[in-house]
Coordinates of C-alpha atoms in Angstrom, one line a residue:
M1 CA -7.9 -23.8 17.1
K2 CA -9.5 -24.2 20.8
K3 CA -6.1 -24.0 22.2
I4 CA -5.1 -20.9 20.1
T5 CA -8.5 -18.6 20.6
S6 CA -6.8 -19.5 24.7
L7 CA -4.0 -18.4 23.8
L8 CA -5.0 -15.0 22.5
N9 CA -7.1 -14.2 24.7
S10 CA -4.8 -15.0 28.1
K11 CA -2.9 -12.6 25.9
I12 CA -5.6 -9.6 25.5
F13 CA -6.7 -10.3 29.1
T14 CA -2.4 -9.7 30.3
R15 CA -2.3 -7.0 28.2
R16 CA -5.9 -5.0 30.2
L17 CA -4.2 -6.0 33.6
F18 CA -1.1 -3.9 32.4
L19 CA -2.9 -1.2 31.6
I20 CA -5.0 -1.0 34.3
A21 CA -2.0 -1.4 36.5
Y22 CA -0.4 1.7 34.9
D23 CA -3.5 3.7 35.0
M24 CA -3.3 2.8 38.6
M25 CA 0.2 4.0 39.2
A26 CA -0.3 6.9 36.9
V27 CA -3.6 8.2 38.8
A28 CA -1.3 8.2 42.3
A29 CA 1.2 10.0 40.5
S30 CA -1.0 12.4 38.7
S31 CA -2.5 13.2 42.0
V32 CA 1.5 13.7 44.0
L33 CA 3.0 15.4 40.5
S34 CA -0.5 19.0 40.9
L35 CA 0.3 19.5 44.5
L36 CA 3.6 19.3 43.5
F37 CA 4.0 21.2 40.8
R38 CA 2.2 23.9 42.1
Y39 CA 4.4 24.6 45.3
S40 CA 7.4 24.3 43.3
M41 CA 8.2 20.8 43.6
V42 CA 9.4 20.9 47.2
F43 CA 7.4 18.6 48.3
G44 CA 7.2 19.9 51.8
E45 CA 6.2 23.1 51.5
I46 CA 3.2 21.3 50.6
D47 CA 0.1 22.1 53.4
P48 CA -0.5 18.7 55.4
K49 CA -4.5 18.9 54.5
Y50 CA -4.3 19.1 50.5
L51 CA -1.9 16.1 51.1
D52 CA -4.4 14.1 53.4
S53 CA -7.3 15.2 51.1
V54 CA -5.4 13.2 48.3
K55 CA -4.5 10.3 50.1
N56 CA -8.0 9.5 51.8
F57 CA -9.4 10.7 48.2
M58 CA -7.1 8.4 46.2
W59 CA -8.7 4.7 45.1
I60 CA -11.9 6.7 45.6
G61 CA -10.0 8.5 42.8
I62 CA -8.7 5.3 40.8
L63 CA -12.1 3.5 40.5
I64 CA -13.6 6.5 39.1
T65 CA -10.7 6.8 36.5
V66 CA -11.1 3.0 35.7
L67 CA -14.7 3.0 35.2
V68 CA -13.7 6.4 33.3
F69 CA -11.0 5.0 30.8
Y70 CA -13.4 1.1 30.9
A71 CA -16.4 3.8 29.7
F72 CA -14.3 5.3 26.3
R73 CA -12.9 1.6 25.5
L74 CA -8.7 2.8 26.1
Y75 CA -9.2 -1.2 27.5
H76 CA -10.2 -2.4 24.0
S77 CA -8.7 0.1 21.5
L78 CA -5.9 -2.1 19.0
W79 CA -2.5 0.8 20.0
A80 CA -0.4 -0.4 17.8
F81 CA -3.0 1.3 15.6
A82 CA -3.8 3.7 16.7
G83 CA -4.5 7.4 15.9
V84 CA -6.2 11.2 15.5
N85 CA -9.3 9.2 17.1
E86 CA -7.7 7.5 19.8
M87 CA -5.9 9.8 21.2
Q88 CA -9.2 12.3 21.0
N89 CA -10.2 9.5 23.4
V90 CA -7.7 9.3 25.5
V91 CA -8.0 13.8 26.1
T92 CA -11.3 13.0 26.4
A93 CA -11.3 10.5 29.5
C94 CA -9.2 12.3 31.4
T95 CA -10.5 15.4 30.6
V96 CA -14.1 13.4 32.5
S97 CA -12.3 11.8 35.3
A98 CA -11.0 14.3 36.2
A99 CA -14.2 16.5 35.9
V100 CA -15.2 13.7 38.6
Q101 CA -13.1 13.3 40.5
G102 CA -13.0 17.9 41.4
I103 CA -16.3 16.6 42.0
G104 CA -16.1 14.3 44.6
L105 CA -13.5 15.8 45.8
Y106 CA -16.4 19.0 46.5
I107 CA -18.3 17.2 47.7
M108 CA -17.1 15.0 50.2
G109 CA -14.8 18.5 51.9
Y110 CA -11.6 17.5 50.6
P111 CA -10.1 20.8 50.0
V112 CA -7.4 21.1 47.4
P113 CA -5.5 24.2 45.4
R114 CA -7.3 24.9 42.8
S115 CA -4.3 24.5 40.3
Y116 CA -4.9 21.5 41.0
Y117 CA -8.2 20.4 38.8
F118 CA -5.6 21.6 35.7
M119 CA -3.0 20.4 36.4
Y120 CA -4.0 16.7 37.5
A121 CA -6.3 16.6 34.5
L122 CA -3.0 18.0 32.4
I123 CA -0.4 15.1 33.9
N124 CA -2.7 11.8 33.6
I125 CA -3.2 13.5 29.5
A126 CA 0.7 12.2 29.7
F127 CA 0.9 9.4 31.1
T128 CA -2.5 7.8 29.3
L129 CA -0.7 8.8 26.8
V130 CA 2.8 8.1 27.0
S131 CA 1.1 4.5 28.0
R132 CA -1.2 3.7 24.9
F133 CA 1.1 5.3 22.2
F134 CA 5.0 4.2 23.2
Y135 CA 4.5 1.3 22.1
R136 CA 3.3 2.0 18.0
F137 CA 6.5 5.0 18.5
A138 CA 8.8 1.5 18.9
R139 CA 7.4 0.4 16.8
G140 CA 8.0 2.5 14.1
I141 CA 11.7 3.4 14.8
K142 CA 12.1 -0.4 14.9
H143 CA 10.4 -0.4 11.2
K144 CA 12.1 2.4 10.3
R145 CA 16.7 1.0 11.4
Q146 CA 15.2 -2.1 9.2
N147 CA 13.6 -0.7 6.3
R148 CA 16.7 1.4 6.0
K149 CA 19.3 -1.4 5.3
N150 CA 17.2 -3.4 3.7
G151 CA 14.2 -1.7 2.7
T152 CA 13.1 -0.5 -0.8
S153 CA 13.2 3.1 -1.9
V154 CA 10.7 5.1 -2.9
M155 CA 9.4 8.4 -4.3
I156 CA 5.9 10.3 -4.4
V157 CA 5.2 12.2 -7.4
G158 CA 1.5 14.8 -6.0
A159 CA 1.9 16.1 -2.5
G160 CA -2.0 16.1 -1.9
E161 CA -4.1 13.5 0.7
A162 CA -3.5 10.3 -1.3
A163 CA 0.4 10.8 -1.1
N164 CA -0.6 12.0 3.1
I165 CA -2.7 8.7 2.7
I166 CA -0.5 6.7 1.3
I167 CA 2.8 8.0 3.6
K168 CA 0.5 6.7 6.7
E169 CA 0.1 3.9 5.6
I170 CA 3.2 3.1 4.7
V171 CA 4.9 5.1 8.1
S172 CA 2.4 2.8 10.4
S173 CA 2.7 -0.5 8.2
S174 CA 5.2 -3.5 10.1
Y175 CA 4.0 -5.4 6.9
S176 CA 5.6 -2.3 4.4
H177 CA 8.8 -2.7 3.4
M178 CA 9.2 0.2 2.2
V179 CA 10.9 3.8 2.3
I180 CA 9.8 7.0 2.0
K181 CA 12.8 9.0 0.6
C182 CA 11.5 12.5 -1.2
I183 CA 8.2 13.8 -2.4
V184 CA 7.9 16.0 -5.5
D185 CA 5.7 18.2 -6.9
D186 CA 4.6 20.8 -9.4
D187 CA 3.1 23.5 -6.7
R188 CA 5.6 25.8 -6.3
N189 CA 4.3 26.7 -3.0
K190 CA 4.9 23.1 -1.5
W191 CA 7.9 23.2 -2.3
G192 CA 10.9 22.9 0.7
R193 CA 7.5 22.0 2.9
Y194 CA 6.8 18.3 4.5
I195 CA 4.4 15.4 4.2
Q196 CA 4.4 13.7 8.0
G197 CA 8.3 14.8 7.9
I198 CA 8.7 13.6 4.1
K199 CA 10.1 17.1 1.7
V200 CA 8.4 18.3 -1.0
M201 CA 12.1 18.2 -3.3
G202 CA 10.8 19.7 -6.5
G203 CA 8.4 19.8 -9.3
R204 CA 8.5 17.1 -11.8
D205 CA 12.1 17.8 -13.7
K206 CA 13.6 17.1 -10.7
I207 CA 12.2 13.3 -10.9
V208 CA 15.4 11.5 -13.1
E209 CA 18.3 14.2 -11.0
Y210 CA 16.3 12.4 -6.7
A211 CA 15.4 9.0 -8.1
A212 CA 19.5 9.0 -9.1
F213 CA 20.3 10.9 -5.5
Y214 CA 18.5 8.7 -3.3
G215 CA 18.8 5.7 -5.2
I216 CA 14.8 5.2 -5.6
D217 CA 14.0 1.4 -6.2
E218 CA 10.0 2.8 -7.2
I219 CA 7.9 5.6 -8.4
F220 CA 4.4 5.8 -6.8
I221 CA 2.1 9.1 -8.8
A222 CA -0.4 9.9 -5.9
I223 CA -2.7 12.4 -8.5
P224 CA -6.1 10.0 -8.6
S225 CA -7.7 13.1 -10.3
A226 CA -4.6 13.5 -13.0
P227 CA -5.5 13.6 -16.5
R228 CA -4.5 10.5 -18.9
K229 CA -1.9 13.2 -20.6
T230 CA -0.5 14.6 -17.4
I231 CA -0.4 11.0 -16.6
K232 CA 1.4 9.7 -20.2
E233 CA 4.1 13.4 -19.8
L234 CA 5.3 11.8 -15.7
T235 CA 5.4 8.6 -16.8
E236 CA 7.2 9.7 -19.7
I237 CA 9.7 11.5 -16.5
C238 CA 9.6 8.9 -15.2
Q239 CA 10.4 6.3 -17.7
E240 CA 14.3 7.4 -17.9
T241 CA 14.8 6.2 -14.2
N242 CA 14.4 2.3 -15.1
C243 CA 12.1 2.3 -11.0
K244 CA 8.8 0.8 -10.8
L245 CA 6.0 3.1 -11.4
R246 CA 2.6 2.5 -10.0
T247 CA 0.2 5.0 -9.8
L248 CA -3.8 5.7 -8.3
P249 CA -6.4 4.3 -10.2
G250 CA -8.9 7.4 -9.8
M251 CA -10.1 10.2 -7.6
Y252 CA -14.1 8.4 -6.5
Q253 CA -11.1 6.5 -3.9
L254 CA -10.1 9.4 -1.6
V255 CA -13.7 10.7 -1.5
N256 CA -14.4 7.0 -0.2
G257 CA -11.6 7.2 2.1
E258 CA -10.4 3.8 0.3
V259 CA -7.2 4.9 -0.9
N260 CA -4.4 2.6 0.7
V261 CA -0.9 1.3 -0.3
S262 CA -2.7 -2.3 -2.4
K263 CA -4.9 0.3 -4.6
L264 CA -2.0 1.2 -6.4
R265 CA -1.9 -0.6 -9.7
N266 CA 1.2 -1.0 -12.1
I267 CA 1.1 1.6 -15.1
D268 CA -1.1 0.5 -17.5
V269 CA -0.4 0.1 -20.8
E270 CA -3.7 2.0 -21.1
D271 CA -2.0 5.0 -19.4
L272 CA 0.8 5.7 -21.6
L273 CA -2.1 6.3 -24.9
G274 CA -2.2 9.7 -24.1
R275 CA -6.1 10.2 -24.9
E276 CA -8.3 10.3 -21.6
P277 CA -11.3 7.7 -22.6
I278 CA -13.8 7.7 -24.6
K279 CA -17.1 9.1 -22.7
V280 CA -20.2 8.0 -24.5
D281 CA -23.3 8.7 -23.1
I282 CA -24.7 5.5 -22.8
D283 CA -28.3 5.9 -20.7
S284 CA -29.4 8.7 -24.1
I285 CA -28.4 5.6 -26.2
L286 CA -29.1 2.6 -24.8
G287 CA -32.9 3.7 -24.6
Y288 CA -33.5 1.3 -28.2
V289 CA -32.7 -1.6 -25.9
Q290 CA -35.1 -1.4 -23.3
N291 CA -37.5 -3.9 -22.8
K292 CA -36.1 -5.6 -26.3
V293 CA -35.5 -8.7 -27.0
V294 CA -31.5 -8.9 -27.6
M295 CA -29.2 -11.7 -28.8
V296 CA -25.3 -11.8 -28.9
T297 CA -23.7 -14.6 -31.0
G298 CA -20.3 -14.9 -29.3
G299 CA -21.1 -13.5 -26.4
G300 CA -18.4 -15.3 -24.6
G301 CA -15.8 -13.0 -26.5
S302 CA -13.7 -10.2 -25.6
I303 CA -16.4 -8.4 -27.4
G304 CA -19.2 -10.2 -26.8
S305 CA -19.5 -10.4 -23.4
E306 CA -18.6 -6.5 -22.2
L307 CA -21.8 -6.2 -25.0
C308 CA -23.7 -8.6 -22.8
R309 CA -22.3 -6.8 -19.9
Q310 CA -23.2 -3.7 -21.2
I311 CA -26.8 -4.4 -22.7
A312 CA -27.1 -6.5 -19.5
S313 CA -27.4 -3.0 -17.7
H314 CA -29.9 -1.3 -19.6
R315 CA -32.8 -3.3 -19.0
P316 CA -33.9 -5.5 -22.0
R317 CA -37.0 -7.8 -22.0
Q318 CA -34.7 -11.0 -22.8
L319 CA -30.8 -10.3 -23.4
L320 CA -30.3 -13.8 -25.1
I321 CA -25.8 -15.5 -25.9
I322 CA -24.6 -17.6 -28.0
D323 CA -21.6 -19.1 -27.8
I324 CA -19.5 -22.8 -29.1
Y325 CA -17.4 -22.3 -26.4
E326 CA -19.1 -23.6 -23.0
N327 CA -16.4 -22.1 -20.6
N328 CA -17.4 -18.6 -22.0
A329 CA -20.3 -18.9 -22.0
Y330 CA -20.7 -20.2 -17.9
D331 CA -18.3 -17.3 -16.8
I332 CA -20.3 -14.6 -19.0
Q333 CA -23.7 -16.4 -17.3
Q334 CA -22.5 -16.4 -14.0
E335 CA -21.2 -13.1 -14.0
L336 CA -24.4 -11.0 -15.3
K337 CA -26.4 -13.9 -12.5
V338 CA -24.8 -12.1 -9.6
K339 CA -25.1 -8.4 -11.1
Y340 CA -28.4 -8.6 -12.4
P341 CA -30.2 -11.2 -11.1
E342 CA -33.6 -10.2 -12.0
L343 CA -32.3 -10.6 -15.8
D344 CA -34.1 -12.3 -18.0
L345 CA -31.0 -14.4 -19.2
V346 CA -30.4 -16.9 -22.2
V347 CA -28.0 -18.5 -22.6
L348 CA -27.4 -21.0 -25.5
I349 CA -24.8 -23.6 -26.7
A350 CA -24.9 -22.8 -30.3
S351 CA -22.4 -23.1 -34.0
V352 CA -23.1 -19.7 -36.1
R353 CA -22.4 -22.0 -38.5
N354 CA -25.5 -24.5 -37.4
T355 CA -28.4 -23.7 -39.7
N356 CA -30.8 -25.6 -38.7
R357 CA -29.5 -24.9 -34.7
M358 CA -30.1 -21.2 -35.8
N359 CA -33.5 -21.5 -37.3
D360 CA -34.8 -23.0 -34.4
I361 CA -32.9 -20.4 -31.4
F362 CA -34.4 -17.7 -33.6
E363 CA -37.9 -19.0 -34.1
V364 CA -38.5 -19.6 -31.0
Y365 CA -37.5 -16.4 -29.2
R366 CA -37.9 -13.8 -31.6
P367 CA -34.9 -11.3 -31.0
D368 CA -35.7 -7.9 -32.3
I369 CA -32.1 -6.7 -32.4
V370 CA -29.0 -9.1 -33.1
Y371 CA -25.4 -8.0 -32.2
H372 CA -23.3 -10.2 -33.8
A373 CA -19.5 -11.0 -32.9
A374 CA -18.9 -14.5 -33.6
A375 CA -16.2 -14.8 -35.4
H376 CA -12.5 -16.7 -36.1
K377 CA -10.2 -13.2 -35.6
H378 CA -6.6 -14.9 -34.6
V379 CA -4.3 -14.4 -38.0
P380 CA -2.2 -16.8 -38.3
L381 CA -4.1 -19.5 -36.9
M382 CA -6.6 -18.2 -40.3
E383 CA -4.0 -18.5 -42.7
D384 CA -3.3 -21.8 -41.7
S385 CA -7.3 -23.0 -41.5
P386 CA -8.3 -20.5 -44.5
N387 CA -11.0 -23.2 -45.3
E388 CA -12.5 -22.9 -41.1
A389 CA -12.4 -18.6 -40.9
I390 CA -14.5 -19.0 -44.3
K391 CA -17.3 -21.0 -43.2
N392 CA -17.1 -19.1 -39.2
N393 CA -17.3 -16.3 -40.9
V394 CA -18.4 -16.0 -43.5
L395 CA -21.0 -18.8 -43.5
G396 CA -22.3 -17.9 -40.0
T397 CA -22.7 -14.5 -40.4
W398 CA -24.3 -15.2 -43.8
K399 CA -26.9 -17.6 -41.9
T400 CA -27.0 -15.6 -38.5
A401 CA -27.9 -12.5 -41.1
L402 CA -31.0 -15.0 -42.7
A403 CA -32.2 -16.0 -40.2
S404 CA -32.4 -12.4 -38.6
A405 CA -34.6 -11.6 -41.9
H406 CA -36.7 -13.9 -42.2
Y407 CA -37.7 -14.1 -38.1
G408 CA -37.6 -10.5 -38.6
V409 CA -34.7 -9.2 -36.5
G410 CA -35.7 -5.1 -35.8
K411 CA -31.6 -4.4 -36.3
F412 CA -28.9 -6.2 -37.1
V413 CA -25.4 -5.2 -36.5
L414 CA -21.7 -7.1 -37.4
I415 CA -18.5 -6.3 -35.5
S416 CA -16.1 -5.7 -37.8
T417 CA -12.9 -5.5 -37.7
D418 CA -9.7 -2.8 -39.7
K419 CA -8.0 -5.9 -41.1
A420 CA -11.2 -6.0 -44.0
V421 CA -9.4 -2.8 -45.7
N422 CA -7.2 -3.4 -48.8
P423 CA -6.9 -6.9 -46.6
T424 CA -3.5 -9.3 -46.8
N425 CA -5.2 -12.5 -44.4
I426 CA -7.7 -14.6 -44.7
M427 CA -9.2 -13.3 -41.2
G428 CA -10.0 -9.8 -42.7
A429 CA -10.7 -10.9 -46.4
S430 CA -13.5 -12.6 -44.2
K431 CA -14.7 -9.6 -42.6
R432 CA -14.7 -8.1 -45.8
I433 CA -17.4 -10.4 -47.3
C434 CA -18.6 -10.4 -44.1
E435 CA -19.8 -6.6 -44.5
M436 CA -20.4 -7.2 -48.0
I437 CA -23.2 -9.3 -47.5
V438 CA -24.6 -6.9 -44.5
Q439 CA -24.7 -4.5 -47.9
A440 CA -26.1 -6.7 -49.8
F441 CA -28.7 -8.0 -47.3
N442 CA -30.0 -4.2 -46.4
N443 CA -31.3 -4.2 -49.8
H444 CA -33.7 -6.6 -50.2
Y445 CA -35.4 -7.0 -46.4
D446 CA -36.4 -5.1 -44.4
T447 CA -33.9 -5.7 -41.2
E448 CA -31.5 -3.3 -40.8
F449 CA -28.2 -4.4 -41.1
V450 CA -25.0 -2.4 -40.2
A451 CA -21.7 -2.8 -39.8
V452 CA -18.9 -1.3 -37.7
R453 CA -15.4 -1.8 -38.6
F454 CA -12.8 -0.8 -34.8
G455 CA -8.8 -2.0 -35.0
N456 CA -7.4 -3.3 -32.1
V457 CA -9.0 -3.8 -28.1
L458 CA -6.4 -3.3 -25.1
G459 CA -6.6 -6.7 -23.5
S460 CA -8.8 -9.1 -25.7
N461 CA -8.0 -12.6 -26.2
G462 CA -4.9 -12.8 -28.5
S463 CA -3.8 -9.0 -28.1
V464 CA -0.3 -8.1 -27.5
I465 CA -0.8 -6.6 -24.4
P466 CA -1.0 -9.5 -22.1
L467 CA 1.4 -11.7 -24.7
F468 CA 4.0 -9.4 -24.0
R469 CA 3.5 -9.4 -20.0
K470 CA 3.4 -13.2 -19.6
Q471 CA 6.6 -13.0 -21.7
I472 CA 8.1 -10.3 -18.9
L473 CA 7.0 -12.3 -16.5
A474 CA 8.6 -15.7 -17.5
G475 CA 12.4 -12.7 -18.0
G476 CA 11.6 -12.7 -22.3
P477 CA 12.8 -12.1 -24.9
V478 CA 9.2 -9.8 -25.8
T479 CA 9.0 -10.8 -29.3
V480 CA 7.9 -7.7 -31.6
T481 CA 7.2 -9.1 -35.3
H482 CA 8.7 -6.4 -36.7
P483 CA 10.0 -2.7 -35.0
D484 CA 8.0 -0.3 -37.6
I485 CA 4.5 -2.3 -37.2
I486 CA 2.4 0.2 -35.5
R487 CA -2.1 -0.7 -34.5
Y488 CA -4.9 1.6 -33.7
F489 CA -5.4 0.9 -29.7
M490 CA -8.8 1.1 -28.2
T491 CA -9.7 -0.6 -25.0
I492 CA -12.3 -2.9 -25.1
P493 CA -15.7 -0.5 -22.8
E494 CA -14.9 2.5 -25.3
A495 CA -15.0 -0.1 -28.3
V496 CA -18.0 -1.8 -26.7
S497 CA -19.4 1.6 -26.1
L498 CA -19.2 3.0 -29.5
V499 CA -20.5 0.4 -31.0
L500 CA -23.7 0.1 -28.8
Q501 CA -23.7 4.1 -29.9
A502 CA -23.6 3.3 -33.9
G503 CA -26.1 0.4 -33.5
A504 CA -28.6 3.3 -32.7
Y505 CA -27.9 5.4 -35.5
A506 CA -28.0 2.6 -37.5
K507 CA -30.6 3.2 -40.6
G508 CA -29.6 0.6 -42.2
G509 CA -27.2 -0.8 -45.0
E510 CA -23.7 1.9 -43.4
I511 CA -20.5 0.5 -42.5
F512 CA -19.2 2.6 -39.5
I513 CA -15.9 3.8 -38.5
L514 CA -15.2 4.0 -35.6
D515 CA -12.1 6.9 -34.8
M516 CA -9.5 5.1 -33.1
G517 CA -7.0 8.1 -31.9
E518 CA -3.5 7.7 -33.6
P519 CA -2.2 4.7 -34.0
V520 CA 0.9 3.3 -31.8
K521 CA 4.0 1.7 -32.2
I522 CA 3.9 -1.8 -31.2
L523 CA 7.8 -1.6 -30.4
D524 CA 7.2 1.7 -28.4
L525 CA 4.1 -1.3 -26.3
A526 CA 6.6 -3.3 -25.4
K527 CA 9.8 -0.9 -24.3
N528 CA 6.9 0.5 -22.0
L529 CA 5.6 -2.2 -20.3
I530 CA 9.0 -3.8 -19.9
R531 CA 10.8 -0.4 -17.9
L532 CA 6.9 -0.1 -16.2
S533 CA 7.7 -3.2 -14.9
G534 CA 11.1 -1.9 -12.9
Y535 CA 13.0 -3.9 -16.2
K536 CA 15.4 -2.4 -17.9
V537 CA 15.3 -2.9 -22.3
D538 CA 18.4 -5.0 -23.7
E539 CA 19.8 -5.9 -20.1
D540 CA 16.6 -7.1 -17.9
I541 CA 14.5 -8.2 -20.8
R542 CA 15.3 -8.8 -24.0
I543 CA 13.1 -7.6 -26.8
E544 CA 13.6 -10.3 -30.4
F545 CA 11.7 -9.7 -33.2
T546 CA 10.7 -12.3 -34.9
G547 CA 9.0 -11.1 -39.1
L548 CA 5.8 -10.4 -40.1
R549 CA 4.0 -13.7 -39.3
P550 CA 1.9 -15.0 -42.4
G551 CA -0.7 -12.3 -43.4
E552 CA 0.5 -9.3 -40.4
K553 CA 0.6 -6.3 -42.7
L554 CA 3.4 -3.6 -40.3
Y555 CA -0.2 -1.0 -40.5
E556 CA -4.4 -1.3 -40.8
E557 CA -6.2 1.7 -42.1
L558 CA -9.7 2.3 -40.8
L559 CA -10.9 3.2 -44.6
M560 CA -10.3 1.9 -48.5
D561 CA -9.4 4.1 -50.9
E562 CA -13.5 4.5 -52.8
E563 CA -15.0 5.0 -49.4
G564 CA -15.3 8.5 -48.3
L565 CA -16.4 9.4 -45.0
K566 CA -20.0 11.0 -43.4
D567 CA -19.6 12.3 -40.0
T568 CA -22.6 11.6 -37.3
D569 CA -23.6 13.5 -34.3
N570 CA -20.4 11.7 -31.9
K571 CA -17.1 12.5 -33.7
L572 CA -15.5 9.4 -32.5
I573 CA -18.4 7.9 -35.1
H574 CA -17.6 7.6 -39.1
V575 CA -19.9 6.5 -41.9
G576 CA -17.8 5.1 -44.2
K577 CA -20.1 5.1 -48.7
Q578 CA -21.1 2.1 -49.9
I579 CA -18.9 0.0 -52.7
E580 CA -21.4 -0.6 -55.1
F581 CA -21.2 -4.8 -56.2
D582 CA -23.1 -6.6 -58.7
E583 CA -25.3 -8.7 -56.0
T584 CA -26.4 -11.1 -58.3
L585 CA -22.6 -12.2 -59.5
F586 CA -21.9 -11.5 -55.7
F587 CA -24.2 -14.5 -54.6
K588 CA -23.3 -16.8 -57.5
Q589 CA -19.4 -16.1 -56.5
L590 CA -20.5 -16.6 -52.0
N591 CA -22.5 -20.6 -53.0
T592 CA -18.9 -21.4 -55.0
L593 CA -16.7 -20.7 -51.7
K594 CA -19.0 -22.3 -49.5
E595 CA -18.8 -25.9 -51.6
A596 CA -15.1 -25.2 -52.0
A597 CA -15.1 -24.7 -48.0
Q598 CA -17.1 -26.6 -47.2
R599 CA -15.0 -29.5 -49.4
E600 CA -11.9 -28.1 -48.2
S601 CA -10.4 -26.8 -51.3
S602 CA -7.2 -25.6 -51.5
D603 CA -8.3 -23.0 -54.5
I604 CA -10.2 -20.9 -51.0
K605 CA -7.3 -17.9 -51.7
F606 CA -8.1 -17.4 -55.7
L607 CA -12.3 -17.9 -54.5
I608 CA -11.5 -14.8 -52.4
K609 CA -9.0 -12.9 -54.3
E610 CA -12.5 -13.2 -56.5
I611 CA -15.3 -11.3 -54.3
V612 CA -12.6 -9.4 -52.5
P613 CA -10.5 -6.9 -55.9
T614 CA -8.4 -5.4 -53.3
Y615 CA -7.7 -8.7 -51.4
H616 CA -3.4 -9.2 -51.6
P617 CA -2.3 -12.1 -50.0
V618 CA 1.7 -12.1 -49.9
E619 CA 3.2 -14.9 -51.9
L620 CA -0.3 -15.7 -53.9
K621 CA 2.0 -17.7 -56.4
T622 CA 3.9 -19.0 -53.8
S623 CA 0.2 -20.8 -51.6
Q624 CA -0.8 -21.9 -55.7
S625 CA 2.2 -24.2 -55.5
G626 CA 1.8 -25.6 -52.4
R627 CA -1.8 -26.1 -52.9
G628 CA -2.0 -29.6 -50.6
H629 CA 0.4 -27.1 -47.5
Q630 CA -3.6 -25.6 -47.0

C-alpha cells in the first residue's frame, strides 16, 4: 500500500513539475509574442528598449505567474475532469498575473507598449488553457473513436437540462461505452438545434424511425418532471423499437444536482400502469397514531413493514411489531432503529395462533391501535395446506381480535384482500371469515373493528413482478398461468397509506374497499417487462402458459353482489355495505372449524363452505373423494 501511495505521489509531483516548467516557457513566449504582435510580427522592428524591459523583467514575471497560479490551484486540479469552473480559474489567474506584472513593470521603470498588457494576458490565457485542457480533449477524441467501433448507441428523449447533464457525463467519462446518436423532443422550437453537438431530430413520432436509422441499443427518457401518463405513452412507443429503456427517477434530483448516468434506472412496471402515484395527506390523518401505542402483527412482511415505516414517522408513543419470522422482524427493527433513533420500538417474536402469548403481550403493552397484517397469503400453498390457512388466518385473527377487545384496544384494523370476494380458494375464504369475525366483534365490544380490502401490491413478497424479473435474468421462459388472467395492482406505499387513512375514517364495523384503478392483464405485464429489459418476446425470452393454479381465478373482484358502495371523503376509499348473518350460528360453526383444523381434518373445505356460502372451490367433489391428500 505504501508503495502504491508513493508511486501516486511521484506521478503527481512529476505532473506538477511539468506544468510549472511549461508555464515558465509560456510566460517567456507570451512576453515576446506580445511585442511581435505589436510590431506586425517583424522582430527587427521591435524597439530595443522594449526588448530590454521584457528580458530584464522575465524571471520576476515567471515567479509572479507561478505564485499566482499556485494560489488559484492551477497545479492541484484534476484536469482530466476540468470544466467551466477550472476554465474560469485559468482566465482569472492569468488576468491577475498580467495585472501584477504590469504594476511591477511600472514600479521598476521598465517601459513597454500600452498594448503589451492586453496582448500578454490574452496569449498567456491561450497557452495555459491549451496545457490544461489538451489532455481532456485528446482523451475525448480517443474515447469517441473507441465507442464508434463497439459502443452502445443511445437515443435521448427530452432536450432539457437533464439531457444536457447526462450527455456531458457520457461524453466526458472514460468508463462510459455509450455513443449518443440523437435527441428527440416534442418541443418544435428545439428541432434542428444542438445540445453539446448532438442534434434534436424531432418529436416522439420519430422515435421508431430514428431508432432503426441509427441502430439504437438503448433509449434514455430524460424528462424527470413528466407525469406518469406521459412516461407510459413514451414507453409504449419505445417498446416498438425493442431497445432497452431507462429513465430518470424524479425532478428533485435535478434540483439537488444529483442527475447523472448512475441515476438512470430501468423503466418499472409502475410506469406502465399509466396513472400518477396515489397521494394521501398522511400528516392530516395520522394524528390519531401520535402518542398512541400501535401494534402491527405480521410487521416484518411486505404490507406490515411499510405500515411500520409510515407509522414510525408520525411519533407514536410506542410501536410494537409482532412477527413469527425472525429474519423479517430483525430487518425492519434495524431499519427503524437507524431512521428513527428516538422511537420507542418493541419487536417481539410471537405467533398470533398462540393465545397465551398474545394475551401476555396485550396485558403488558396495552396497545391503543392494532393493525392485523399477519396472515398466510400464498394461494397455491394454502390450497395444499388448508388447515394451516385456517389456523393462522382465521384462528389468529380470532385470538388477536379477542385480546384486543378484552384489553381495551381502541381500534382494530384487519388487512383483507379482494380474494375474499366470491372466493375460489382457501386463502380467500379464510379472509372472508376474518371479515365476518371483525363485523361480529364490532357489534359486541367497545373496540372499533374494521377491515380494509384491496388487491395485489407490486413488489410484495410472492407477487408476480419479482418472479418475472428472476425468470428474465435466467433467460426465460416467463411463466403466465393464463393468457386472459387480470389483476388489480397498487404499490405497497400507496396501499398502506390508504389503509392508514381508512383507519382514520373508521367508526366500527366497516369493510373499506380501496379503488385499485383499472385491472391489468398479467400477460401484458410479462411482455412489457421482457421488452423493457431489452429482449424480444418469444424470440429472446419465451412466454409459457402453465394453466391456472389450484384455487386461482381469472379475475378478482373487490365487491360482492350483496354489497353496495358508500363513498368517503377520499374518492379512492369506499365502504361496502355489511352483509347480515346469524352470529350465533357463525360462532358455533367457527368452533367446529377450529376443532377440525386442529385435528387436521380432510373435511375442512366443506366446513368453510357452510360458513361462507359464496365460497366456490374448484373441483370440490374431487376434493371429497381424495380427502386423504388434503
